[in-house]
């Protein structure tokens, strides 16, 4: 009996020891995982980032005299979630921008419903990095405090932008000025020029009838003294624009036409395009207009090959609160990838929600590159899965990252989000024994910096060392 009692005690002690050993091992493994993630995150903090896509604007370009939290909110992606939650679309600039209590009354509820979204999360991250902001959510009170700081920072915008840019870890941003597409002069200390080509394609069929005042691209051409009577005149002016941008050290071409039409660009003969151009623009059917546009985009691809400019293309999710998502399916670009092996096509945004299609294109075509730009803000969790699938399928010398934001707080938050996506994806691979830390560091460097320098030939184009 006594032996039996001792035996029971022995079993109990062994069991307890087993539990504590198991708990200790679990705890150690958790700590190791956290260390791997933190090591990669720390490594990414040391990378001087080449950001392949931004829309940074000065406050005066928005027409702001001073800037508060609500001014910024009105320009964020987050505001689209606020509208999506059911808030009636309001013009934040005219609804009493200085009445912060009234604004919280209007926006606070819808804003709270978005507290779990990536649009919200990355916006918070920007303030955590650049301001003394430690909360996870915006409240009526902390917004007041933030607004005071924003007001002071934006009272000297250039100095604030420069210090935030450096604190965030940027070395260069590619600037796509879709709101001012013919402006080829940019602040070259922070930006590399992008040639936004939407107008060349979409406005070809806005040719003024005789006696009509030219507008859009025809107005630009007439102001520069270019005749636009013949189809070749039009192409000649487009070539002139290419040369203007090249002279100002443009690093790539950008097409975001999925916001306006399908990504399907069928082949069109020169004769067909010329005869459509010669018809009065107002008489062209939608199909005829698109046919003419298709020719122009093919012409632009040929010029981009001639001038050695990679072509960035918006694919997938469309910002805002109403559009035709099916226009942005990356599969529609397939014929271009086959036809132009010498071009460099850079697909944007993970093609969300067609992320596997996006990855498959990068895998199949040597002339297709994959940019994670904006995907971490659309869905952070999807970005983790997408990067994992990209690493599974595609050599990592073809990946880039960009922010895609209108002001520095949001770009900073988007970089913080992207770093966490890269660290999470890579650390899981290390934990599984599929990757060494050295290779993980190489991948991170490539995504945030080196691929952009190499593929866009930044040293050669910008005439400086990176
Ligand atoms: Zn963009």
CSV table of N, CA and C in Angstrom, one decimal, residues 242-341:
chain,number,residue,atom,x,y,z
A,242,UNK,N,7.6,62.3,-74.3
A,242,UNK,CA,8.5,61.3,-73.8
A,242,UNK,C,9.9,61.9,-73.6
A,243,UNK,N,10.3,62.7,-74.7
A,243,UNK,CA,11.6,63.3,-74.6
A,243,UNK,C,11.8,64.4,-73.5
A,244,UNK,N,10.7,65.1,-73.3
A,244,UNK,CA,10.6,66.1,-72.2
A,244,UNK,C,10.9,65.4,-70.8
A,245,UNK,N,10.1,64.3,-70.7
A,245,UNK,CA,10.3,63.5,-69.4
A,245,UNK,C,11.7,62.9,-69.3
A,246,UNK,N,12.2,62.4,-70.4
A,246,UNK,CA,13.5,61.8,-70.3
A,246,UNK,C,14.6,62.8,-70.0
A,247,UNK,N,14.4,64.0,-70.5
A,247,UNK,CA,15.4,65.1,-70.2
A,247,UNK,C,15.3,65.4,-68.7
A,248,UNK,N,14.1,65.2,-68.1
A,248,UNK,CA,14.0,65.5,-66.7
A,248,UNK,C,14.2,64.3,-65.8
A,249,UNK,N,14.8,63.2,-66.4
A,249,UNK,CA,15.3,62.0,-65.7
A,249,UNK,C,14.1,61.2,-65.2
A,250,UNK,N,13.1,61.0,-66.1
A,250,UNK,CA,12.0,60.1,-65.7
A,250,UNK,C,12.5,58.7,-65.6
A,251,UNK,N,12.0,57.9,-64.6
A,251,UNK,CA,12.6,56.6,-64.4
A,251,UNK,C,11.6,55.5,-64.9
A,252,UNK,N,10.4,55.8,-65.2
A,252,UNK,CA,9.4,54.8,-65.7
A,252,UNK,C,8.2,55.5,-66.2
A,253,UNK,N,7.3,54.7,-66.8
A,253,UNK,CA,6.0,55.1,-67.3
A,253,UNK,C,5.0,54.5,-66.4
A,254,UNK,N,3.8,55.3,-66.2
A,254,UNK,CA,2.8,54.7,-65.4
A,254,UNK,C,1.4,54.7,-66.1
A,255,UNK,N,0.7,53.6,-66.0
A,255,UNK,CA,-0.6,53.5,-66.6
A,255,UNK,C,-1.6,53.1,-65.5
A,256,UNK,N,-2.5,54.0,-65.2
A,256,UNK,CA,-3.5,53.7,-64.2
A,256,UNK,C,-4.9,53.7,-64.9
A,257,UNK,N,-5.0,53.2,-66.1
A,257,UNK,CA,-6.2,53.3,-66.9
A,257,UNK,C,-7.3,52.4,-66.5
A,258,UNK,N,-7.0,51.4,-65.6
A,258,UNK,CA,-8.1,50.5,-65.1
A,258,UNK,C,-9.2,51.3,-64.4
A,259,UNK,N,-8.8,52.6,-64.0
A,259,UNK,CA,-9.9,53.4,-63.3
A,259,UNK,C,-10.9,53.9,-64.4
A,260,UNK,N,-10.5,53.8,-65.7
A,260,UNK,CA,-11.4,54.4,-66.7
A,260,UNK,C,-11.8,53.4,-67.8
A,261,UNK,N,-11.1,52.3,-67.9
A,261,UNK,CA,-11.4,51.3,-69.0
A,261,UNK,C,-10.8,50.0,-68.7
A,262,UNK,N,-11.0,49.0,-69.5
A,262,UNK,CA,-10.5,47.7,-69.3
A,262,UNK,C,-9.0,47.6,-69.6
A,263,UNK,N,-8.3,46.6,-69.0
A,263,UNK,CA,-6.9,46.5,-69.3
A,263,UNK,C,-6.6,45.6,-70.5
A,264,UNK,N,-7.7,45.3,-71.3
A,264,UNK,CA,-7.5,44.6,-72.5
A,264,UNK,C,-7.2,45.5,-73.6
A,265,UNK,N,-5.9,45.4,-74.1
A,265,UNK,CA,-5.5,46.3,-75.2
A,265,UNK,C,-5.2,45.4,-76.4
A,266,UNK,N,-6.3,45.3,-77.3
A,266,UNK,CA,-6.1,44.5,-78.5
A,266,UNK,C,-5.2,45.2,-79.5
A,267,UNK,N,-4.6,44.4,-80.4
A,267,UNK,CA,-3.7,45.0,-81.4
A,267,UNK,C,-4.5,45.7,-82.4
A,268,UNK,N,-4.1,46.9,-82.9
A,268,UNK,CA,-4.8,47.6,-83.9
A,268,UNK,C,-3.7,48.1,-84.9
A,269,UNK,N,-4.1,48.1,-86.2
A,269,UNK,CA,-3.1,48.5,-87.2
A,269,UNK,C,-3.0,50.0,-87.2
A,270,UNK,N,-1.9,50.5,-87.7
A,270,UNK,CA,-1.7,51.9,-87.9
A,270,UNK,C,-2.8,52.6,-88.7
A,271,UNK,N,-3.1,51.9,-89.9
A,271,UNK,CA,-4.1,52.4,-90.8
A,271,UNK,C,-5.5,52.6,-90.1
A,272,UNK,N,-5.9,51.5,-89.4
A,272,UNK,CA,-7.2,51.6,-88.6
A,272,UNK,C,-7.1,52.8,-87.7
A,273,UNK,N,-6.1,52.9,-86.9
A,273,UNK,CA,-6.0,54.0,-85.9
A,273,UNK,C,-6.0,55.3,-86.6
A,274,UNK,N,-5.3,55.5,-87.7
A,274,UNK,CA,-5.2,56.8,-88.4
A,274,UNK,C,-6.6,57.1,-88.9
A,275,UNK,N,-7.3,56.2,-89.5
A,275,UNK,CA,-8.7,56.5,-90.0
A,275,UNK,C,-9.6,56.9,-88.9
A,276,UNK,N,-9.5,56.2,-87.7
A,276,UNK,CA,-10.4,56.6,-86.6
A,276,UNK,C,-10.0,58.0,-86.1
A,277,UNK,N,-8.7,58.3,-86.1
A,277,UNK,CA,-8.3,59.6,-85.6
A,277,UNK,C,-8.8,60.7,-86.5
A,278,UNK,N,-8.9,60.4,-87.8
A,278,UNK,CA,-9.3,61.4,-88.8
A,278,UNK,C,-10.8,61.7,-88.7
A,279,UNK,N,-11.6,60.7,-88.2
A,279,UNK,CA,-13.0,61.0,-88.0
A,279,UNK,C,-13.2,62.0,-86.9
A,280,UNK,N,-14.3,62.8,-86.9
A,280,UNK,CA,-14.5,63.7,-85.8
A,280,UNK,C,-14.6,62.9,-84.5
A,281,UNK,N,-13.9,63.4,-83.5
A,281,UNK,CA,-13.8,62.7,-82.2
A,281,UNK,C,-15.2,62.4,-81.6
A,282,UNK,N,-16.1,63.5,-81.8
A,282,UNK,CA,-17.4,63.4,-81.2
A,282,UNK,C,-18.2,62.3,-81.8
A,283,UNK,N,-17.9,61.9,-83.0
A,283,UNK,CA,-18.7,60.9,-83.7
A,283,UNK,C,-18.2,59.4,-83.4
A,284,UNK,N,-17.1,59.3,-82.7
A,284,UNK,CA,-16.6,57.9,-82.4
A,284,UNK,C,-17.5,57.2,-81.4
A,285,UNK,N,-17.8,55.9,-81.7
A,285,UNK,CA,-18.5,55.1,-80.7
A,285,UNK,C,-17.5,54.7,-79.6
A,286,UNK,N,-18.1,54.1,-78.5
A,286,UNK,CA,-17.2,53.7,-77.4
A,286,UNK,C,-16.2,52.7,-77.9
A,287,UNK,N,-16.6,51.8,-78.8
A,287,UNK,CA,-15.7,50.7,-79.3
A,287,UNK,C,-14.6,51.4,-80.1
A,288,UNK,N,-15.0,52.3,-81.0
A,288,UNK,CA,-14.0,53.0,-81.8
A,288,UNK,C,-13.0,53.8,-81.0
A,289,UNK,N,-13.5,54.5,-80.0
A,289,UNK,CA,-12.6,55.2,-79.1
A,289,UNK,C,-11.6,54.3,-78.5
A,290,UNK,N,-12.1,53.2,-78.0
A,290,UNK,CA,-11.2,52.2,-77.3
A,290,UNK,C,-10.2,51.6,-78.3
A,291,UNK,N,-10.6,51.4,-79.5
A,291,UNK,CA,-9.7,50.9,-80.5
A,291,UNK,C,-8.6,51.8,-80.8
A,292,UNK,N,-8.9,53.1,-80.9
A,292,UNK,CA,-7.9,54.1,-81.0
A,292,UNK,C,-6.9,54.2,-79.8
A,293,UNK,N,-7.5,54.1,-78.6
A,293,UNK,CA,-6.7,54.1,-77.4
A,293,UNK,C,-5.8,52.9,-77.4
A,294,UNK,N,-6.3,51.7,-77.8
A,294,UNK,CA,-5.5,50.5,-77.8
A,294,UNK,C,-4.2,50.7,-78.6
A,295,UNK,N,-4.4,51.3,-79.8
A,295,UNK,CA,-3.2,51.5,-80.7
A,295,UNK,C,-2.2,52.4,-79.9
A,296,UNK,N,-2.7,53.5,-79.3
A,296,UNK,CA,-1.8,54.4,-78.6
A,296,UNK,C,-1.0,53.7,-77.5
A,297,UNK,N,-1.7,52.8,-76.7
A,297,UNK,CA,-1.0,52.2,-75.7
A,297,UNK,C,0.1,51.2,-76.2
A,298,UNK,N,-0.2,50.5,-77.3
A,298,UNK,CA,0.8,49.7,-77.9
A,298,UNK,C,2.0,50.6,-78.4
A,299,UNK,N,1.6,51.7,-79.0
A,299,UNK,CA,2.7,52.7,-79.4
A,299,UNK,C,3.6,53.1,-78.2
A,300,UNK,N,2.9,53.4,-77.1
A,300,UNK,CA,3.7,53.8,-75.9
A,300,UNK,C,4.6,52.6,-75.4
A,301,UNK,N,4.1,51.4,-75.5
A,301,UNK,CA,5.0,50.3,-75.1
A,301,UNK,C,6.2,50.2,-76.0
A,302,UNK,N,6.0,50.4,-77.3
A,302,UNK,CA,7.2,50.4,-78.2
A,302,UNK,C,8.2,51.5,-77.8
A,303,UNK,N,7.6,52.7,-77.5
A,303,UNK,CA,8.5,53.8,-77.1
A,303,UNK,C,9.2,53.5,-75.8
A,304,UNK,N,8.5,52.9,-74.9
A,304,UNK,CA,9.1,52.6,-73.6
A,304,UNK,C,10.2,51.6,-73.8
A,305,UNK,N,10.1,50.7,-74.7
A,305,UNK,CA,11.2,49.8,-75.0
A,305,UNK,C,12.4,50.6,-75.6
A,306,UNK,N,12.0,51.4,-76.6
A,306,UNK,CA,13.1,52.3,-77.2
A,306,UNK,C,13.8,53.1,-76.2
A,307,UNK,N,13.1,53.7,-75.3
A,307,UNK,CA,13.7,54.6,-74.3
A,307,UNK,C,14.1,53.9,-73.0
A,308,UNK,N,13.9,52.6,-72.9
A,308,UNK,CA,14.3,51.9,-71.8
A,308,UNK,C,13.6,52.3,-70.5
A,309,UNK,N,12.3,52.4,-70.5
A,309,UNK,CA,11.5,52.8,-69.4
A,309,UNK,C,10.6,51.7,-69.0
A,310,UNK,N,10.7,51.1,-67.8
A,310,UNK,CA,9.7,50.1,-67.3
A,310,UNK,C,8.3,50.7,-67.3
A,311,UNK,N,7.3,49.9,-67.4
A,311,UNK,CA,5.9,50.3,-67.5
A,311,UNK,C,5.2,49.8,-66.3
A,312,UNK,N,4.8,50.8,-65.4
A,312,UNK,CA,4.1,50.4,-64.2
A,312,UNK,C,2.6,50.4,-64.6
A,313,UNK,N,1.9,49.3,-64.2
A,313,UNK,CA,0.5,49.3,-64.5
A,313,UNK,C,-0.4,49.0,-63.3
A,314,UNK,N,-1.4,49.8,-63.1
A,314,UNK,CA,-2.3,49.5,-62.0
A,314,UNK,C,-3.1,48.3,-62.3
A,315,UNK,N,-3.1,47.3,-61.4
A,315,UNK,CA,-4.0,46.1,-61.6
A,315,UNK,C,-4.7,45.9,-60.3
A,316,UNK,N,-5.9,45.4,-60.3
A,316,UNK,CA,-6.7,45.0,-59.1
A,316,UNK,C,-7.4,46.2,-58.5
A,317,UNK,N,-7.7,46.1,-57.3
A,317,UNK,CA,-8.6,47.0,-56.5
A,317,UNK,C,-8.5,48.5,-56.9
A,318,UNK,N,-9.6,49.1,-57.0
A,318,UNK,CA,-9.7,50.5,-57.4
A,318,UNK,C,-10.1,51.4,-56.2
A,319,UNK,N,-9.2,52.3,-55.9
A,319,UNK,CA,-9.5,53.2,-54.8
A,319,UNK,C,-10.8,54.0,-55.0
A,320,UNK,N,-11.4,54.4,-53.9
A,320,UNK,CA,-12.7,55.2,-54.0
A,320,UNK,C,-13.8,54.3,-53.6
A,321,UNK,N,-15.0,54.7,-53.9
A,321,UNK,CA,-16.2,54.0,-53.4
A,321,UNK,C,-17.2,53.6,-54.6
A,322,UNK,N,-16.7,53.7,-55.8
A,322,UNK,CA,-17.6,53.2,-56.9
A,322,UNK,C,-16.8,53.1,-58.2
A,323,UNK,N,-16.7,51.9,-58.8
A,323,UNK,CA,-16.0,51.8,-60.1
A,323,UNK,C,-16.3,50.3,-60.6
A,324,UNK,N,-15.7,50.0,-61.7
A,324,UNK,CA,-16.0,48.6,-62.3
A,324,UNK,C,-14.7,47.8,-62.0
A,325,UNK,N,-14.8,47.0,-61.0
A,325,UNK,CA,-13.6,46.3,-60.6
A,325,UNK,C,-13.1,45.3,-61.7
A,326,UNK,N,-14.0,44.8,-62.4
A,326,UNK,CA,-13.6,43.8,-63.4
A,326,UNK,C,-12.6,44.4,-64.5
A,327,UNK,N,-12.6,45.7,-64.6
A,327,UNK,CA,-11.7,46.4,-65.6
A,327,UNK,C,-10.3,46.2,-65.2
A,328,UNK,N,-10.0,45.8,-64.0
A,328,UNK,CA,-8.6,45.8,-63.5
A,328,UNK,C,-8.0,44.4,-63.4
A,329,UNK,N,-8.6,43.4,-64.0
A,329,UNK,CA,-8.1,42.0,-63.9
A,329,UNK,C,-6.7,41.9,-64.6
A,330,UNK,N,-5.6,41.5,-63.9
A,330,UNK,CA,-4.3,41.5,-64.5
A,330,UNK,C,-4.3,40.4,-65.7
A,331,UNK,N,-5.1,39.4,-65.7
A,331,UNK,CA,-5.1,38.5,-66.8
A,331,UNK,C,-5.4,39.1,-68.1
A,332,UNK,N,-6.0,40.2,-68.1
A,332,UNK,CA,-6.3,40.9,-69.4
A,332,UNK,C,-5.1,41.5,-70.1
A,333,UNK,N,-4.0,41.5,-69.4
A,333,UNK,CA,-2.7,42.1,-70.0
A,333,UNK,C,-1.9,41.0,-70.7
A,334,UNK,N,-2.3,39.8,-70.6
A,334,UNK,CA,-1.6,38.6,-71.1
A,334,UNK,C,-1.0,38.8,-72.5
A,335,UNK,N,-1.8,39.3,-73.4
A,335,UNK,CA,-1.4,39.5,-74.8
A,335,UNK,C,-0.2,40.4,-74.9
A,336,UNK,N,-0.1,41.4,-74.0
A,336,UNK,CA,1.0,42.4,-74.1
A,336,UNK,C,2.3,41.7,-73.6
A,337,UNK,N,2.2,40.9,-72.6
A,337,UNK,CA,3.4,40.2,-72.1
A,337,UNK,C,4.0,39.3,-73.1
A,338,UNK,N,3.1,38.6,-73.9
A,338,UNK,CA,3.5,37.7,-75.0
A,338,UNK,C,4.2,38.5,-76.1
A,339,UNK,N,3.5,39.6,-76.5
A,339,UNK,CA,3.9,40.4,-77.7
A,339,UNK,C,5.2,41.2,-77.5
A,340,UNK,N,5.4,41.6,-76.3
A,340,UNK,CA,6.5,42.5,-76.0
A,340,UNK,C,7.5,42.0,-75.0
A,341,UNK,N,8.3,41.0,-75.4
A,341,UNK,CA,9.3,40.4,-74.5
A,341,UNK,C,10.4,41.3,-74.0
